Structure formats: structure tokens, C-alpha cells
Amino acid sequence: MITFGGLVAAVAIMFGVVAVGSILPVLPTGAAVSATAVLGAHYSPLAVPVVIAVGGLGAYLGDAVTFAICRAGGEALTRRLRLLRTEWKLAETVRERLRRRPVSALLVSRLVPGGRIPVLLAAAIVGLSWRTFIVSNVAAALLWSATYSAIGLLSRNVFPQPWQGVVCAIVIVLVAGQVASWVEKKRTKKASAEVTP
């Protein structure tokens, strides 16, 4: 049985994992949201929107710090970190996407493993304004949190015990992340092979 205090502790831990993991991408942020959504749903269905909101807030704050770092570091930071391996044609494509549909660009970057920081960096380099970032990233962070909460809730419906749903949600998120990463590597390798004669 999940207690109120246990749920509050789980939500606080999730917030910390998501906020820090959004700055230093070494923590499983999606798995943290999914697992906490499972615990919240076992406590009360009314706890799920709180999990989504707190997960979104953690993601938003982490993204804001990352965006600020990227804006402060600029192109020099990208060169030091060797993040600009392709020519500025890519940046021009990203710039247009960020100008036309900043919410969808930020959301897709959040859902693709390893895609968020390069897009935030590109947004900083191409001059996405703070105002556009602040407004656009609210929706992206909340949609990201809702997506990972839904993954957790789907696993909860299969398993009667909260710990089983938590384990399943974590496994699903980690496997999906690995598969997406593998597909992205294959696609990048194929694209570079087509460019190289």
C-alpha cells in the first residue's frame, strides 16, 4: 500500500532526477516519471496529474538551465564539445524548424534519446529568443511528462502490484530508448555512407 508520505517522497525524488537528468543526461528521466506515475495511480487516480505536472516542471527547469548554458557558451562550446560535426546546413534546417514550430521541435527533441541537448544547443546558436523558448518549452515538457506517465500507466494496468508496474515501466522506457538510439545510429551511418563517395 502506498502512503501519502511515500508518494510525496517519490514525487520529490522524481523531480530531482528529472531536473538533474535534464542538465546532465546520465539519469533515466523518463523511467523516473513512468515509475512515479505507477505509484501515483496506485495511491489515487488524482495523483497522476500531479506527477505529470511535477515531472514537467523538473524537465522544464532542467531544459532552462541547459539552454542558458548553451546560450552562454555559444558556438565555441559546440566546437569544444565537438557537437557540430556537420556543416551549418543542419543548423539552418534546425533554425527553420524552430522558427516555424518551436513546440514540436522541442517536443520531438525531448522524445528522441540524445536529441534534446543538440536541439537546445542549436536553438541557442541560431538565436531562439528566451521568450519563445519559455513559452514553447512549457508544452514540450508537459507533453513529455504525460507521455512517460502514460507508459507507466499502461504497465500498471497489466500488473496488480505497484512494484511490478514500476519495474515494467522502467524496462519499457530503457528498452525503447536503446532501440531508438540504435535506429538513430543506423540512420546516421547510412546517411554518412550516402554522402561519402
Short mmCIF file of the C-alpha atoms (twelve columns), coordinates in Angstrom:
data_MODEL
# 
_entry.id   MODEL 
# 
loop_
_atom_site.group_PDB 
_atom_site.id 
_atom_site.type_symbol 
_atom_site.label_atom_id 
_atom_site.label_alt_id 
_atom_site.label_comp_id 
_atom_site.label_asym_id 
_atom_site.label_seq_id 
_atom_site.Cartn_x 
_atom_site.Cartn_y 
_atom_site.Cartn_z 
_atom_site.pdbx_PDB_model_num 
ATOM 1   C CA . MET A 1   0.000  0.000  0.000   1 
ATOM 2   C CA . ILE A 2   1.310  3.400  -0.990  1 
ATOM 3   C CA . THR A 3   1.093  6.036  1.743   1 
ATOM 4   C CA . PHE A 4   0.740  9.775  1.203   1 
ATOM 5   C CA . GLY A 5   4.209  10.365 2.643   1 
ATOM 6   C CA . GLY A 6   5.671  7.694  0.380   1 
ATOM 7   C CA . LEU A 7   4.029  9.282  -2.638  1 
ATOM 8   C CA . VAL A 8   5.318  12.745 -1.717  1 
ATOM 9   C CA . ALA A 9   8.834  11.317 -1.314  1 
ATOM 10  C CA . ALA A 10  8.589  9.522  -4.684  1 
ATOM 11  C CA . VAL A 11  7.405  12.698 -6.434  1 
ATOM 12  C CA . ALA A 12  10.198 14.742 -4.822  1 
ATOM 13  C CA . ILE A 13  12.827 12.191 -5.877  1 
ATOM 14  C CA . MET A 14  11.366 12.106 -9.393  1 
ATOM 15  C CA . PHE A 15  11.549 15.910 -9.589  1 
ATOM 16  C CA . GLY A 16  15.223 15.828 -8.599  1 
ATOM 17  C CA . VAL A 17  16.080 13.031 -11.036 1 
ATOM 18  C CA . VAL A 18  14.285 14.765 -13.912 1 
ATOM 19  C CA . ALA A 19  15.719 18.233 -13.193 1 
ATOM 20  C CA . VAL A 20  19.297 16.992 -12.793 1 
ATOM 21  C CA . GLY A 21  18.929 14.441 -15.615 1 
ATOM 22  C CA . SER A 22  17.750 17.200 -17.935 1 
ATOM 23  C CA . ILE A 23  21.021 19.035 -17.328 1 
ATOM 24  C CA . LEU A 24  23.362 16.034 -17.097 1 
ATOM 25  C CA . PRO A 25  21.827 13.347 -19.310 1 
ATOM 26  C CA . VAL A 26  23.028 10.370 -17.300 1 
ATOM 27  C CA . LEU A 27  19.887 9.758  -15.259 1 
ATOM 28  C CA . PRO A 28  16.848 7.862  -16.625 1 
ATOM 29  C CA . THR A 29  14.381 10.749 -16.524 1 
ATOM 30  C CA . GLY A 30  11.622 9.029  -18.497 1 
ATOM 31  C CA . ALA A 31  11.819 5.931  -16.330 1 
ATOM 32  C CA . ALA A 32  11.561 8.095  -13.207 1 
ATOM 33  C CA . VAL A 33  8.340  9.702  -14.466 1 
ATOM 34  C CA . SER A 34  6.867  6.358  -15.570 1 
ATOM 35  C CA . ALA A 35  7.645  4.668  -12.258 1 
ATOM 36  C CA . THR A 36  6.259  7.580  -10.224 1 
ATOM 37  C CA . ALA A 37  3.076  7.618  -12.318 1 
ATOM 38  C CA . VAL A 38  2.572  3.944  -11.449 1 
ATOM 39  C CA . LEU A 39  2.973  4.687  -7.742  1 
ATOM 40  C CA . GLY A 40  0.690  7.714  -8.004  1 
ATOM 41  C CA . ALA A 41  -2.033 5.741  -9.777  1 
ATOM 42  C CA . HIS A 42  -1.903 3.049  -7.100  1 
ATOM 43  C CA . TYR A 43  -2.337 5.734  -4.443  1 
ATOM 44  C CA . SER A 44  -5.115 7.662  -6.214  1 
ATOM 45  C CA . PRO A 45  -6.019 8.480  -9.824  1 
ATOM 46  C CA . LEU A 46  -5.939 12.146 -8.774  1 
ATOM 47  C CA . ALA A 47  -2.212 11.847 -8.075  1 
ATOM 48  C CA . VAL A 48  -1.373 11.218 -11.752 1 
ATOM 49  C CA . PRO A 49  -1.893 14.850 -12.890 1 
ATOM 50  C CA . VAL A 50  0.363  15.934 -10.025 1 
ATOM 51  C CA . VAL A 51  3.054  13.503 -11.234 1 
ATOM 52  C CA . ILE A 52  2.704  14.860 -14.777 1 
ATOM 53  C CA . ALA A 53  2.905  18.472 -13.588 1 
ATOM 54  C CA . VAL A 54  5.916  17.904 -11.298 1 
ATOM 55  C CA . GLY A 55  7.699  15.817 -13.949 1 
ATOM 56  C CA . GLY A 56  7.055  18.560 -16.490 1 
ATOM 57  C CA . LEU A 57  8.321  21.204 -14.069 1 
ATOM 58  C CA . GLY A 58  11.538 19.258 -13.452 1 
ATOM 59  C CA . ALA A 59  12.058 18.810 -17.194 1 
ATOM 60  C CA . TYR A 60  11.321 22.474 -17.814 1 
ATOM 61  C CA . LEU A 61  13.768 23.715 -15.199 1 
ATOM 62  C CA . GLY A 62  16.491 21.359 -16.411 1 
ATOM 63  C CA . ASP A 63  15.925 22.449 -20.010 1 
ATOM 64  C CA . ALA A 64  16.068 26.119 -18.994 1 
ATOM 65  C CA . VAL A 65  19.427 25.619 -17.269 1 
ATOM 66  C CA . THR A 66  20.736 23.672 -20.281 1 
ATOM 67  C CA . PHE A 67  19.501 26.356 -22.686 1 
ATOM 68  C CA . ALA A 68  21.155 29.072 -20.555 1 
ATOM 69  C CA . ILE A 69  24.449 27.152 -20.584 1 
ATOM 70  C CA . CYS A 70  24.198 26.701 -24.343 1 
ATOM 71  C CA . ARG A 71  23.422 30.394 -24.884 1 
ATOM 72  C CA . ALA A 72  26.351 31.415 -22.688 1 
ATOM 73  C CA . GLY A 73  28.759 29.002 -24.403 1 
ATOM 74  C CA . GLY A 74  27.553 29.580 -27.961 1 
ATOM 75  C CA . GLU A 75  29.358 28.193 -30.960 1 
ATOM 76  C CA . ALA A 76  32.655 27.983 -29.063 1 
ATOM 77  C CA . LEU A 77  31.070 25.475 -26.700 1 
ATOM 78  C CA . THR A 78  29.848 23.383 -29.621 1 
ATOM 79  C CA . ARG A 79  33.331 23.337 -31.125 1 
ATOM 80  C CA . ARG A 80  34.935 22.308 -27.811 1 
ATOM 81  C CA . LEU A 81  32.368 19.564 -27.298 1 
ATOM 82  C CA . ARG A 82  32.617 18.592 -30.976 1 
ATOM 83  C CA . LEU A 83  28.868 18.790 -31.369 1 
ATOM 84  C CA . LEU A 84  28.989 20.445 -34.782 1 
ATOM 85  C CA . ARG A 85  30.223 17.607 -36.952 1 
ATOM 86  C CA . THR A 86  28.203 18.636 -39.971 1 
ATOM 87  C CA . GLU A 87  28.158 21.911 -41.817 1 
ATOM 88  C CA . TRP A 88  25.851 24.788 -40.908 1 
ATOM 89  C CA . LYS A 89  23.238 23.459 -43.355 1 
ATOM 90  C CA . LEU A 90  21.948 21.376 -40.461 1 
ATOM 91  C CA . ALA A 91  21.750 24.466 -38.293 1 
ATOM 92  C CA . GLU A 92  19.770 26.245 -40.999 1 
ATOM 93  C CA . THR A 93  17.283 23.352 -41.091 1 
ATOM 94  C CA . VAL A 94  17.000 23.378 -37.315 1 
ATOM 95  C CA . ARG A 95  16.619 27.167 -37.313 1 
ATOM 96  C CA . GLU A 96  13.688 26.994 -39.720 1 
ATOM 97  C CA . ARG A 97  12.054 24.183 -37.760 1 
ATOM 98  C CA . LEU A 98  12.490 26.092 -34.507 1 
ATOM 99  C CA . ARG A 99  11.073 29.273 -36.031 1 
ATOM 100 C CA . ARG A 100 8.069  27.612 -37.650 1 
ATOM 101 C CA . ARG A 101 7.183  25.068 -34.973 1 
ATOM 102 C CA . PRO A 102 9.192  25.530 -31.776 1 
ATOM 103 C CA . VAL A 103 6.834  23.405 -29.658 1 
ATOM 104 C CA . SER A 104 7.041  20.395 -31.955 1 
ATOM 105 C CA . ALA A 105 10.813 20.779 -32.412 1 
ATOM 106 C CA . LEU A 106 11.384 20.881 -28.655 1 
ATOM 107 C CA . LEU A 107 8.909  18.042 -28.037 1 
ATOM 108 C CA . VAL A 108 10.468 15.757 -30.626 1 
ATOM 109 C CA . SER A 109 13.916 16.545 -29.253 1 
ATOM 110 C CA . ARG A 110 12.684 15.509 -25.777 1 
ATOM 111 C CA . LEU A 111 11.273 12.203 -27.005 1 
ATOM 112 C CA . VAL A 112 14.258 11.159 -29.117 1 
ATOM 113 C CA . PRO A 113 17.067 9.747  -26.959 1 
ATOM 114 C CA . GLY A 114 20.065 12.030 -27.211 1 
ATOM 115 C CA . GLY A 115 18.139 14.607 -29.228 1 
ATOM 116 C CA . ARG A 116 17.284 17.210 -26.621 1 
ATOM 117 C CA . ILE A 117 20.688 18.738 -25.888 1 
ATOM 118 C CA . PRO A 118 21.738 19.101 -29.551 1 
ATOM 119 C CA . VAL A 119 18.416 20.820 -30.342 1 
ATOM 120 C CA . LEU A 120 18.725 23.117 -27.314 1 
ATOM 121 C CA . LEU A 121 22.283 23.894 -28.365 1 
ATOM 122 C CA . ALA A 122 21.183 24.582 -31.931 1 
ATOM 123 C CA . ALA A 123 18.333 26.746 -30.630 1 
ATOM 124 C CA . ALA A 124 20.820 28.775 -28.605 1 
ATOM 125 C CA . ILE A 125 23.250 29.124 -31.511 1 
ATOM 126 C CA . VAL A 126 20.619 30.142 -34.052 1 
ATOM 127 C CA . GLY A 127 19.265 32.729 -31.636 1 
ATOM 128 C CA . LEU A 128 15.945 31.349 -30.413 1 
ATOM 129 C CA . SER A 129 14.711 34.023 -28.035 1 
ATOM 130 C CA . TRP A 130 14.179 33.362 -24.342 1 
ATOM 131 C CA . ARG A 131 10.534 34.328 -24.724 1 
ATOM 132 C CA . THR A 132 9.950  31.775 -27.477 1 
ATOM 133 C CA . PHE A 133 11.841 29.121 -25.529 1 
ATOM 134 C CA . ILE A 134 9.960  29.809 -22.289 1 
ATOM 135 C CA . VAL A 135 6.530  29.603 -23.941 1 
ATOM 136 C CA . SER A 136 7.299  26.692 -26.284 1 
ATOM 137 C CA . ASN A 137 9.071  24.525 -23.760 1 
ATOM 138 C CA . VAL A 138 6.133  24.542 -21.317 1 
ATOM 139 C CA . ALA A 139 4.068  22.459 -23.724 1 
ATOM 140 C CA . ALA A 140 7.031  20.271 -24.701 1 
ATOM 141 C CA . ALA A 141 7.942  19.475 -21.076 1 
ATOM 142 C CA . LEU A 142 4.343  18.722 -20.077 1 
ATOM 143 C CA . LEU A 143 3.704  16.558 -23.151 1 
ATOM 144 C CA . TRP A 144 6.935  14.682 -22.488 1 
ATOM 145 C CA . SER A 145 5.927  14.078 -18.865 1 
ATOM 146 C CA . ALA A 146 2.427  12.977 -19.918 1 
ATOM 147 C CA . THR A 147 3.870  10.563 -22.488 1 
ATOM 148 C CA . TYR A 148 6.133  8.846  -19.983 1 
ATOM 149 C CA . SER A 149 3.356  8.820  -17.382 1 
ATOM 150 C CA . ALA A 150 1.130  7.059  -19.929 1 
ATOM 151 C CA . ILE A 151 3.817  4.426  -20.464 1 
ATOM 152 C CA . GLY A 152 3.852  3.831  -16.714 1 
ATOM 153 C CA . LEU A 153 0.070  3.683  -16.518 1 
ATOM 154 C CA . LEU A 154 -0.098 1.132  -19.315 1 
ATOM 155 C CA . SER A 155 2.249  -1.133 -17.369 1 
ATOM 156 C CA . ARG A 156 0.210  -0.550 -14.200 1 
ATOM 157 C CA . ASN A 157 -2.911 -1.933 -15.892 1 
ATOM 158 C CA . VAL A 158 -1.119 -5.193 -16.629 1 
ATOM 159 C CA . PHE A 159 0.299  -5.845 -13.152 1 
ATOM 160 C CA . PRO A 160 -1.638 -5.935 -9.873  1 
ATOM 161 C CA . GLN A 161 1.277  -4.909 -7.610  1 
ATOM 162 C CA . PRO A 162 2.808  -1.414 -7.792  1 
ATOM 163 C CA . TRP A 163 6.393  -2.698 -7.797  1 
ATOM 164 C CA . GLN A 164 5.653  -4.905 -10.819 1 
ATOM 165 C CA . GLY A 165 4.287  -1.934 -12.771 1 
ATOM 166 C CA . VAL A 166 7.287  0.179  -11.749 1 
ATOM 167 C CA . VAL A 167 9.751  -2.479 -12.940 1 
ATOM 168 C CA . CYS A 168 7.831  -2.945 -16.188 1 
ATOM 169 C CA . ALA A 169 7.684  0.818  -16.845 1 
ATOM 170 C CA . ILE A 170 11.416 1.189  -16.266 1 
ATOM 171 C CA . VAL A 171 12.211 -1.760 -18.553 1 
ATOM 172 C CA . ILE A 172 9.901  -0.450 -21.306 1 
ATOM 173 C CA . VAL A 173 11.418 3.039  -21.200 1 
ATOM 174 C CA . LEU A 174 15.007 1.771  -21.159 1 
ATOM 175 C CA . VAL A 175 14.413 -0.738 -23.985 1 
ATOM 176 C CA . ALA A 176 12.564 1.852  -26.086 1 
ATOM 177 C CA . GLY A 177 15.424 4.300  -25.546 1 
ATOM 178 C CA . GLN A 178 18.005 1.738  -26.614 1 
ATOM 179 C CA . VAL A 179 16.008 0.764  -29.714 1 
ATOM 180 C CA . ALA A 180 15.541 4.415  -30.697 1 
ATOM 181 C CA . SER A 181 19.255 5.059  -30.169 1 
ATOM 182 C CA . TRP A 182 20.163 2.038  -32.282 1 
ATOM 183 C CA . VAL A 183 17.809 3.134  -35.093 1 
ATOM 184 C CA . GLU A 184 19.250 6.669  -34.989 1 
ATOM 185 C CA . LYS A 185 22.828 5.331  -35.209 1 
ATOM 186 C CA . LYS A 186 21.887 3.150  -38.183 1 
ATOM 187 C CA . ARG A 187 20.190 6.081  -39.905 1 
ATOM 188 C CA . THR A 188 23.169 8.377  -39.282 1 
ATOM 189 C CA . LYS A 189 25.600 5.743  -40.517 1 
ATOM 190 C CA . LYS A 190 23.525 5.196  -43.663 1 
ATOM 191 C CA . ALA A 191 23.263 8.958  -44.307 1 
ATOM 192 C CA . SER A 192 27.019 9.453  -43.902 1 
ATOM 193 C CA . ALA A 193 27.703 6.493  -46.204 1 
ATOM 194 C CA . GLU A 194 25.490 8.083  -48.883 1 
ATOM 195 C CA . VAL A 195 27.350 11.429 -48.590 1 
ATOM 196 C CA . THR A 196 30.824 9.845  -48.747 1 
ATOM 197 C CA . PRO A 197 31.686 8.694  -52.318 1 
# 
